[in-house]
GROMACS .gro file of N, CA and C in nm:
model
  417
    1ILE      N    1   0.834   1.707   0.614
    1ILE     CA    2   0.770   1.635   0.505
    1ILE      C    3   0.641   1.577   0.559
    2TYR      N    4   0.536   1.586   0.482
    2TYR     CA    5   0.411   1.524   0.525
    2TYR      C    6   0.332   1.477   0.403
    3PHE      N    7   0.244   1.382   0.428
    3PHE     CA    8   0.153   1.333   0.326
    3PHE      C    9   0.017   1.392   0.353
    4THR      N   10  -0.051   1.432   0.249
    4THR     CA   11  -0.188   1.479   0.262
    4THR      C   12  -0.274   1.399   0.165
    5HIS      N   13  -0.394   1.369   0.207
    5HIS     CA   14  -0.481   1.284   0.127
    5HIS      C   15  -0.625   1.326   0.146
    6GLY      N   16  -0.695   1.345   0.037
    6GLY     CA   17  -0.838   1.371   0.042
    6GLY      C   18  -0.910   1.249  -0.009
    7HIS      N   19  -1.002   1.195   0.067
    7HIS     CA   20  -1.067   1.069   0.031
    7HIS      C   21  -1.141   1.079  -0.102
    8ASP      N   22  -1.204   1.191  -0.128
    8ASP     CA   23  -1.284   1.204  -0.250
    8ASP      C   24  -1.201   1.199  -0.378
    9ASP      N   25  -1.083   1.259  -0.375
    9ASP     CA   26  -1.004   1.263  -0.498
    9ASP      C   27  -0.905   1.148  -0.510
   10GLY      N   28  -0.882   1.073  -0.403
   10GLY     CA   29  -0.792   0.959  -0.409
   10GLY      C   30  -0.647   0.996  -0.436
   11ASP      N   31  -0.612   1.121  -0.417
   11ASP     CA   32  -0.478   1.168  -0.451
   11ASP      C   33  -0.395   1.185  -0.324
   12TRP      N   34  -0.273   1.134  -0.327
   12TRP     CA   35  -0.178   1.151  -0.217
   12TRP      C   36  -0.074   1.250  -0.263
   13ILE      N   37  -0.041   1.345  -0.179
   13ILE     CA   38   0.057   1.447  -0.216
   13ILE      C   39   0.165   1.453  -0.109
   14LEU      N   40   0.290   1.450  -0.151
   14LEU     CA   41   0.404   1.467  -0.061
   14LEU      C   42   0.444   1.613  -0.066
   15GLU      N   43   0.442   1.679   0.049
   15GLU     CA   44   0.475   1.821   0.054
   15GLU      C   45   0.568   1.848   0.170
   16GLN      N   46   0.627   1.965   0.167
   16GLN     CA   47   0.709   2.011   0.279
   16GLN      C   48   0.641   2.130   0.342
   17LYS      N   49   0.626   2.126   0.471
   17LYS     CA   50   0.567   2.236   0.546
   17LYS      C   51   0.650   2.259   0.671
   18MET      N   52   0.643   2.378   0.721
   18MET     CA   53   0.713   2.411   0.844
   18MET      C   54   0.619   2.387   0.961
   19PHE      N   55   0.638   2.278   1.032
   19PHE     CA   56   0.562   2.247   1.152
   19PHE      C   57   0.653   2.255   1.272
   20ARG      N   58   0.595   2.246   1.385
   20ARG     CA   59   0.675   2.238   1.506
   20ARG      C   60   0.749   2.105   1.509
   21THR      N   61   0.850   2.097   1.592
   21THR     CA   62   0.926   1.974   1.607
   21THR      C   63   0.834   1.864   1.659
   22GLY      N   64   0.852   1.744   1.607
   22GLY     CA   65   0.774   1.630   1.655
   22GLY      C   66   0.681   1.578   1.548
   23THR      N   67   0.593   1.491   1.589
   23THR     CA   68   0.498   1.428   1.499
   23THR      C   69   0.359   1.481   1.527
   24GLY      N   70   0.287   1.513   1.423
   24GLY     CA   71   0.149   1.560   1.440
   24GLY      C   72   0.058   1.490   1.342
   25VAL      N   73  -0.064   1.466   1.385
   25VAL     CA   74  -0.166   1.407   1.299
   25VAL      C   75  -0.285   1.501   1.300
   26PHE      N   76  -0.329   1.542   1.183
   26PHE     CA   77  -0.442   1.633   1.171
   26PHE      C   78  -0.547   1.567   1.083
   27MET      N   79  -0.673   1.580   1.121
   27MET     CA   80  -0.778   1.516   1.045
   27MET      C   81  -0.901   1.607   1.044
   28THR      N   82  -0.965   1.612   0.930
   28THR     CA   83  -1.092   1.682   0.918
   28THR      C   84  -1.195   1.581   0.873
   29LEU      N   85  -1.305   1.572   0.944
   29LEU     CA   86  -1.411   1.478   0.912
   29LEU      C   87  -1.537   1.553   0.872
   30GLY      N   88  -1.604   1.503   0.770
   30GLY     CA   89  -1.731   1.562   0.729
   30GLY      C   90  -1.845   1.502   0.811
   31ASN      N   91  -1.925   1.585   0.871
   31ASN     CA   92  -2.036   1.536   0.953
   31ASN      C   93  -2.153   1.485   0.870
   32ASN      N   94  -2.170   1.539   0.752
   32ASN     CA   95  -2.281   1.500   0.666
   32ASN      C   96  -2.231   1.404   0.559
   33THR      N   97  -2.226   1.277   0.592
   33THR     CA   98  -2.175   1.178   0.498
   33THR      C   99  -2.274   1.063   0.487
   34SER      N  100  -2.275   1.000   0.373
   34SER     CA  101  -2.360   0.884   0.353
   34SER      C  102  -2.283   0.754   0.374
   35LYS      N  103  -2.157   0.765   0.412
   35LYS     CA  104  -2.074   0.647   0.434
   35LYS      C  105  -2.122   0.569   0.556
   36ASP      N  106  -2.114   0.438   0.546
   36ASP     CA  107  -2.159   0.349   0.653
   36ASP      C  108  -2.037   0.297   0.729
   37GLN      N  109  -2.032   0.324   0.857
   37GLN     CA  110  -1.918   0.284   0.941
   37GLN      C  111  -1.894   0.133   0.936
   38LYS      N  112  -2.000   0.053   0.939
   38LYS     CA  113  -1.984  -0.093   0.936
   38LYS      C  114  -1.919  -0.138   0.805
   39LYS      N  115  -1.957  -0.076   0.695
   39LYS     CA  116  -1.898  -0.112   0.566
   39LYS      C  117  -1.750  -0.075   0.562
   40ILE      N  118  -1.717   0.041   0.614
   40ILE     CA  119  -1.577   0.085   0.614
   40ILE      C  120  -1.493  -0.007   0.699
   41PHE      N  121  -1.535  -0.033   0.824
   41PHE     CA  122  -1.459  -0.122   0.911
   41PHE      C  123  -1.457  -0.264   0.856
   42GLY      N  124  -1.565  -0.306   0.791
   42GLY     CA  125  -1.573  -0.440   0.733
   42GLY      C  126  -1.469  -0.465   0.625
   43LYS      N  127  -1.423  -0.359   0.559
   43LYS     CA  128  -1.321  -0.374   0.456
   43LYS      C  129  -1.186  -0.412   0.515
   44PHE      N  130  -1.166  -0.386   0.645
   44PHE     CA  131  -1.035  -0.405   0.706
   44PHE      C  132  -1.034  -0.502   0.824
   45THR      N  133  -1.147  -0.566   0.852
   45THR     CA  134  -1.154  -0.662   0.962
   45THR      C  135  -1.201  -0.796   0.908
   46SER      N  136  -1.172  -0.901   0.985
   46SER     CA  137  -1.223  -1.033   0.948
   46SER      C  138  -1.367  -1.043   0.996
   47GLN      N  139  -1.443  -1.133   0.938
   47GLN     CA  140  -1.583  -1.147   0.976
   47GLN      C  141  -1.599  -1.209   1.114
   48ASP      N  142  -1.503  -1.290   1.155
   48ASP     CA  143  -1.514  -1.361   1.282
   48ASP      C  144  -1.463  -1.279   1.400
   49GLU      N  145  -1.373  -1.187   1.375
   49GLU     CA  146  -1.311  -1.111   1.483
   49GLU      C  147  -1.323  -0.962   1.453
   50TYR      N  148  -1.289  -0.881   1.551
   50TYR     CA  149  -1.292  -0.737   1.532
   50TYR      C  150  -1.152  -0.678   1.519
   51ASP      N  151  -1.053  -0.763   1.497
   51ASP     CA  152  -0.916  -0.716   1.475
   51ASP      C  153  -0.904  -0.657   1.335
   52PHE      N  154  -0.820  -0.557   1.321
   52PHE     CA  155  -0.789  -0.505   1.188
   52PHE      C  156  -0.684  -0.597   1.128
   53THR      N  157  -0.727  -0.684   1.037
   53THR     CA  158  -0.640  -0.787   0.981
   53THR      C  159  -0.602  -0.761   0.836
   54LYS      N  160  -0.658  -0.657   0.778
   54LYS     CA  161  -0.638  -0.630   0.636
   54LYS      C  162  -0.596  -0.485   0.617
   55THR      N  163  -0.506  -0.463   0.519
   55THR     CA  164  -0.467  -0.326   0.486
   55THR      C  165  -0.453  -0.311   0.335
   56ILE      N  166  -0.477  -0.192   0.287
   56ILE     CA  167  -0.457  -0.158   0.147
   56ILE      C  168  -0.347  -0.052   0.142
   57VAL      N  169  -0.240  -0.083   0.070
   57VAL     CA  170  -0.123   0.006   0.066
   57VAL      C  171  -0.109   0.067  -0.074
   58PRO      N  172  -0.121   0.199  -0.087
   58PRO     CA  173  -0.096   0.263  -0.216
   58PRO      C  174   0.054   0.257  -0.249
   59VAL      N  175   0.091   0.181  -0.350
   59VAL     CA  176   0.232   0.160  -0.385
   59VAL      C  177   0.299   0.292  -0.424
   60LYS      N  178   0.225   0.384  -0.483
   60LYS     CA  179   0.287   0.509  -0.528
   60LYS      C  180   0.341   0.592  -0.413
   61LEU      N  181   0.304   0.561  -0.289
   61LEU     CA  182   0.357   0.635  -0.175
   61LEU      C  183   0.506   0.611  -0.152
   62VAL      N  184   0.558   0.499  -0.201
   62VAL     CA  185   0.700   0.470  -0.183
   62VAL      C  186   0.783   0.533  -0.294
   63GLN      N  187   0.716   0.589  -0.392
   63GLN     CA  188   0.782   0.645  -0.510
   63GLN      C  189   0.807   0.795  -0.489
   64TYR      N  190   0.932   0.835  -0.489
   64TYR     CA  191   0.967   0.977  -0.478
   64TYR      C  192   0.978   1.037  -0.616
   65SER      N  193   0.906   1.144  -0.639
   65SER     CA  194   0.910   1.216  -0.765
   65SER      C  195   0.885   1.121  -0.881
   66ASP      N  196   0.975   1.116  -0.977
   66ASP     CA  197   0.957   1.030  -1.094
   66ASP      C  198   1.045   0.905  -1.090
   67GLU      N  199   1.098   0.871  -0.972
   67GLU     CA  200   1.188   0.757  -0.966
   67GLU      C  201   1.114   0.627  -0.999
   68SER      N  202   1.185   0.534  -1.058
   68SER     CA  203   1.130   0.403  -1.091
   68SER      C  204   1.135   0.312  -0.970
   69LEU      N  205   1.038   0.225  -0.959
   69LEU     CA  206   1.035   0.127  -0.850
   69LEU      C  207   1.107   0.002  -0.898
   70ILE      N  208   1.237  -0.005  -0.870
   70ILE     CA  209   1.317  -0.114  -0.925
   70ILE      C  210   1.397  -0.191  -0.820
   71SER      N  211   1.414  -0.136  -0.702
   71SER     CA  212   1.509  -0.198  -0.609
   71SER      C  213   1.440  -0.275  -0.496
   72ARG      N  214   1.516  -0.366  -0.439
   72ARG     CA  215   1.469  -0.442  -0.323
   72ARG      C  216   1.448  -0.350  -0.203
   73SER      N  217   1.534  -0.250  -0.188
   73SER     CA  218   1.521  -0.160  -0.073
   73SER      C  219   1.391  -0.080  -0.081
   74GLN      N  220   1.348  -0.043  -0.201
   74GLN     CA  221   1.219   0.025  -0.216
   74GLN      C  222   1.105  -0.068  -0.177
   75ALA      N  223   1.114  -0.194  -0.218
   75ALA     CA  224   1.010  -0.292  -0.183
   75ALA      C  225   1.006  -0.314  -0.032
   76LYS      N  226   1.123  -0.322   0.031
   76LYS     CA  227   1.128  -0.341   0.177
   76LYS      C  228   1.066  -0.221   0.248
   77ARG      N  229   1.091  -0.102   0.197
   77ARG     CA  230   1.031   0.019   0.255
   77ARG      C  231   0.878   0.012   0.244
   78LEU      N  232   0.829  -0.032   0.129
   78LEU     CA  233   0.685  -0.045   0.107
   78LEU      C  234   0.624  -0.147   0.203
   79LEU      N  235   0.696  -0.255   0.228
   79LEU     CA  236   0.644  -0.365   0.309
   79LEU      C  237   0.668  -0.348   0.459
   80SER      N  238   0.724  -0.237   0.497
   80SER     CA  239   0.753  -0.213   0.638
   80SER      C  240   0.626  -0.228   0.721
   81ARG      N  241   0.628  -0.321   0.813
   81ARG     CA  242   0.522  -0.350   0.910
   81ARG      C  243   0.396  -0.415   0.852
   82VAL      N  244   0.392  -0.446   0.724
   82VAL     CA  245   0.272  -0.512   0.673
   82VAL      C  246   0.262  -0.656   0.718
   83ASP      N  247   0.371  -0.711   0.773
   83ASP     CA  248   0.367  -0.848   0.824
   83ASP      C  249   0.277  -0.859   0.947
   84LYS      N  250   0.229  -0.748   0.999
   84LYS     CA  251   0.137  -0.748   1.114
   84LYS      C  252  -0.006  -0.779   1.071
   85PHE      N  253  -0.031  -0.781   0.941
   85PHE     CA  254  -0.165  -0.805   0.887
   85PHE      C  255  -0.173  -0.945   0.827
   86LYS      N  256  -0.294  -0.999   0.821
   86LYS     CA  257  -0.317  -1.128   0.756
   86LYS      C  258  -0.333  -1.111   0.605
   87THR      N  259  -0.393  -1.000   0.565
   87THR     CA  260  -0.418  -0.973   0.424
   87THR      C  261  -0.365  -0.834   0.388
   88VAL      N  262  -0.283  -0.829   0.283
   88VAL     CA  263  -0.227  -0.703   0.234
   88VAL      C  264  -0.264  -0.690   0.087
   89ILE      N  265  -0.324  -0.578   0.052
   89ILE     CA  266  -0.356  -0.550  -0.088
   89ILE      C  267  -0.271  -0.430  -0.131
   90LEU      N  268  -0.189  -0.452  -0.231
   90LEU     CA  269  -0.104  -0.345  -0.284
   90LEU      C  270  -0.177  -0.280  -0.401
   91ASP      N  271  -0.203  -0.151  -0.389
   91ASP     CA  272  -0.275  -0.076  -0.491
   91ASP      C  273  -0.174  -0.007  -0.583
   92TYR      N  274  -0.167  -0.054  -0.707
   92TYR     CA  275  -0.069  -0.003  -0.803
   92TYR      C  276  -0.123   0.112  -0.888
   93GLU      N  277  -0.233   0.173  -0.848
   93GLU     CA  278  -0.286   0.286  -0.924
   93GLU      C  279  -0.181   0.398  -0.931
   94GLY      N  280  -0.158   0.447  -1.052
   94GLY     CA  281  -0.061   0.555  -1.071
   94GLY      C  282   0.083   0.509  -1.084
   95VAL      N  283   0.107   0.379  -1.082
   95VAL     CA  284   0.243   0.324  -1.097
   95VAL      C  285   0.255   0.270  -1.240
   96ASP      N  286   0.348   0.325  -1.317
   96ASP     CA  287   0.363   0.287  -1.457
   96ASP      C  288   0.438   0.156  -1.477
   97SER      N  289   0.540   0.132  -1.394
   97SER     CA  290   0.620   0.010  -1.411
   97SER      C  291   0.692  -0.022  -1.281
   98ILE      N  292   0.734  -0.147  -1.269
   98ILE     CA  293   0.817  -0.192  -1.157
   98ILE      C  294   0.927  -0.280  -1.212
   99GLY      N  295   1.036  -0.288  -1.139
   99GLY     CA  296   1.149  -0.370  -1.182
   99GLY      C  297   1.140  -0.511  -1.126
  100GLN      N  298   1.223  -0.599  -1.181
  100GLN     CA  299   1.223  -0.740  -1.142
  100GLN      C  300   1.260  -0.757  -0.995
  101ALA      N  301   1.361  -0.686  -0.947
  101ALA     CA  302   1.404  -0.700  -0.807
  101ALA      C  303   1.295  -0.651  -0.712
  102PHE      N  304   1.227  -0.543  -0.747
  102PHE     CA  305   1.117  -0.490  -0.666
  102PHE      C  306   1.006  -0.595  -0.655
  103ALA      N  307   0.965  -0.650  -0.768
  103ALA     CA  308   0.860  -0.753  -0.769
  103ALA      C  309   0.903  -0.879  -0.696
  104ASP      N  310   1.026  -0.921  -0.716
  104ASP     CA  311   1.077  -1.043  -0.652
  104ASP      C  312   1.077  -1.029  -0.499
  105GLU      N  313   1.118  -0.914  -0.450
  105GLU     CA  314   1.123  -0.892  -0.305
  105GLU      C  315   0.983  -0.902  -0.244
  106ILE      N  316   0.883  -0.854  -0.315
  106ILE     CA  317   0.746  -0.857  -0.263
  106ILE      C  318   0.682  -0.994  -0.280
  107PHE      N  319   0.682  -1.046  -0.402
  107PHE     CA  320   0.601  -1.163  -0.434
  107PHE      C  321   0.672  -1.297  -0.420
  108ARG      N  322   0.802  -1.297  -0.392
  108ARG     CA  323   0.871  -1.422  -0.364
  108ARG      C  324   0.935  -1.418  -0.226
  109VAL      N  325   1.028  -1.325  -0.205
  109VAL     CA  326   1.105  -1.320  -0.080
  109VAL      C  327   1.014  -1.294   0.040
  110PHE      N  328   0.932  -1.188   0.033
  110PHE     CA  329   0.844  -1.155   0.146
  110PHE      C  330   0.747  -1.269   0.174
  111ARG      N  331   0.689  -1.325   0.069
  111ARG     CA  332   0.593  -1.436   0.087
  111ARG      C  333   0.658  -1.556   0.154
  112MET      N  334   0.783  -1.586   0.116
  112MET     CA  335   0.851  -1.700   0.178
  112MET      C  336   0.877  -1.675   0.326
  113LYS      N  337   0.912  -1.553   0.362
  113LYS     CA  338   0.944  -1.519   0.501
  113LYS      C  339   0.819  -1.497   0.587
  114ASN      N  340   0.707  -1.467   0.525
  114ASN     CA  341   0.585  -1.431   0.598
  114ASN      C  342   0.466  -1.512   0.547
  115LYS      N  343   0.469  -1.640   0.576
  115LYS     CA  344   0.368  -1.731   0.523
  115LYS      C  345   0.228  -1.706   0.578
  116ASP      N  346   0.216  -1.634   0.689
  116ASP     CA  347   0.085  -1.604   0.747
  116ASP      C  348   0.022  -1.477   0.689
  117THR      N  349   0.093  -1.411   0.598
  117THR     CA  350   0.042  -1.289   0.537
  117THR      C  351   0.017  -1.314   0.389
  118ASP      N  352  -0.106  -1.293   0.346
  118ASP     CA  353  -0.142  -1.307   0.205
  118ASP      C  354  -0.128  -1.172   0.137
  119ILE      N  355  -0.061  -1.169   0.022
  119ILE     CA  356  -0.043  -1.044  -0.053
  119ILE      C  357  -0.118  -1.054  -0.185
  120TYR      N  358  -0.198  -0.952  -0.211
  120TYR     CA  359  -0.272  -0.940  -0.336
  120TYR      C  360  -0.239  -0.804  -0.397
  121TYR      N  361  -0.279  -0.785  -0.520
  121TYR     CA  362  -0.258  -0.656  -0.584
  121TYR      C  363  -0.383  -0.614  -0.659
  122MET      N  364  -0.394  -0.484  -0.683
  122MET     CA  365  -0.508  -0.430  -0.758
  122MET      C  366  -0.461  -0.308  -0.838
  123ASN      N  367  -0.540  -0.274  -0.938
  123ASN     CA  368  -0.515  -0.155  -1.021
  123ASN      C  369  -0.378  -0.155  -1.088
  124ALA      N  370  -0.328  -0.273  -1.122
  124ALA     CA  371  -0.199  -0.281  -1.191
  124ALA      C  372  -0.222  -0.272  -1.342
  125ASN      N  373  -0.141  -0.192  -1.410
  125ASN     CA  374  -0.151  -0.186  -1.556
  125ASN      C  375  -0.087  -0.312  -1.615
  126ARG      N  376  -0.089  -0.324  -1.747
  126ARG     CA  377  -0.037  -0.445  -1.813
  126ARG      C  378   0.109  -0.472  -1.781
  127GLU      N  379   0.189  -0.366  -1.784
  127GLU     CA  380   0.333  -0.382  -1.761
  127GLU      C  381   0.362  -0.428  -1.618
  128VAL      N  382   0.298  -0.365  -1.522
  128VAL     CA  383   0.317  -0.403  -1.382
  128VAL      C  384   0.267  -0.545  -1.359
  129GLU      N  385   0.148  -0.575  -1.409
  129GLU     CA  386   0.093  -0.709  -1.391
  129GLU      C  387   0.180  -0.815  -1.458
  130GLY      N  388   0.238  -0.782  -1.573
  130GLY     CA  389   0.328  -0.875  -1.640
  130GLY      C  390   0.450  -0.907  -1.555
  131MET      N  391   0.507  -0.807  -1.490
  131MET     CA  392   0.624  -0.830  -1.405
  131MET      C  393   0.585  -0.912  -1.282
  132ILE      N  394   0.469  -0.885  -1.225
  132ILE     CA  395   0.422  -0.962  -1.109
  132ILE      C  396   0.399  -1.107  -1.149
  133THR      N  397   0.331  -1.129  -1.261
  133THR     CA  398   0.304  -1.264  -1.309
  133THR      C  399   0.433  -1.340  -1.337
  134ARG      N  400   0.528  -1.274  -1.399
  134ARG     CA  401   0.658  -1.336  -1.428
  134ARG      C  402   0.726  -1.380  -1.298
  135THR      N  403   0.722  -1.293  -1.198
  135THR     CA  404   0.784  -1.325  -1.069
  135THR      C  405   0.714  -1.443  -1.002
  136LEU      N  406   0.582  -1.445  -1.008
  136LEU     CA  407   0.507  -1.555  -0.947
  136LEU      C  408   0.535  -1.688  -1.017
  137LEU      N  409   0.550  -1.685  -1.148
  137LEU     CA  410   0.579  -1.808  -1.223
  137LEU      C  411   0.718  -1.861  -1.193
  138ILE      N  412   0.815  -1.771  -1.178
  138ILE     CA  413   0.952  -1.812  -1.149
  138ILE      C  414   0.966  -1.860  -1.006
  139GLY      N  415   0.898  -1.789  -0.914
  139GLY     CA  416   0.910  -1.817  -0.770
  139GLY      C  417   0.846  -1.943  -0.731
   0.00000   0.00000   0.00000
């Protein structure tokens, strides 16, 4: 199983391929780009330090096929190792809905256990944002 992602299209695809045993990372870089390295690194570092303190996590990566994001275990899988960052932005693009337990695990339970990590969200539709807001008001 592997994930493939093209920066231009913003699409993540889960596929199965026959690779050799082990872990492999493959990357293709375009030499003729107008992207600015300082701007790219600046999105993920603090202004005072050069540590990578920020991450953006596409929430749809935790979603297999058409399954709904409703459980605490799915939220825990999504949040795996994000406690290493000071700022986490969850990108809900392509996610139609989330369940109460999923939202509660992220926006109440995780926040209580990881007070040094700030969690934000982006690209949430009305339904997803409504569930997040409800969880924040209750928590």
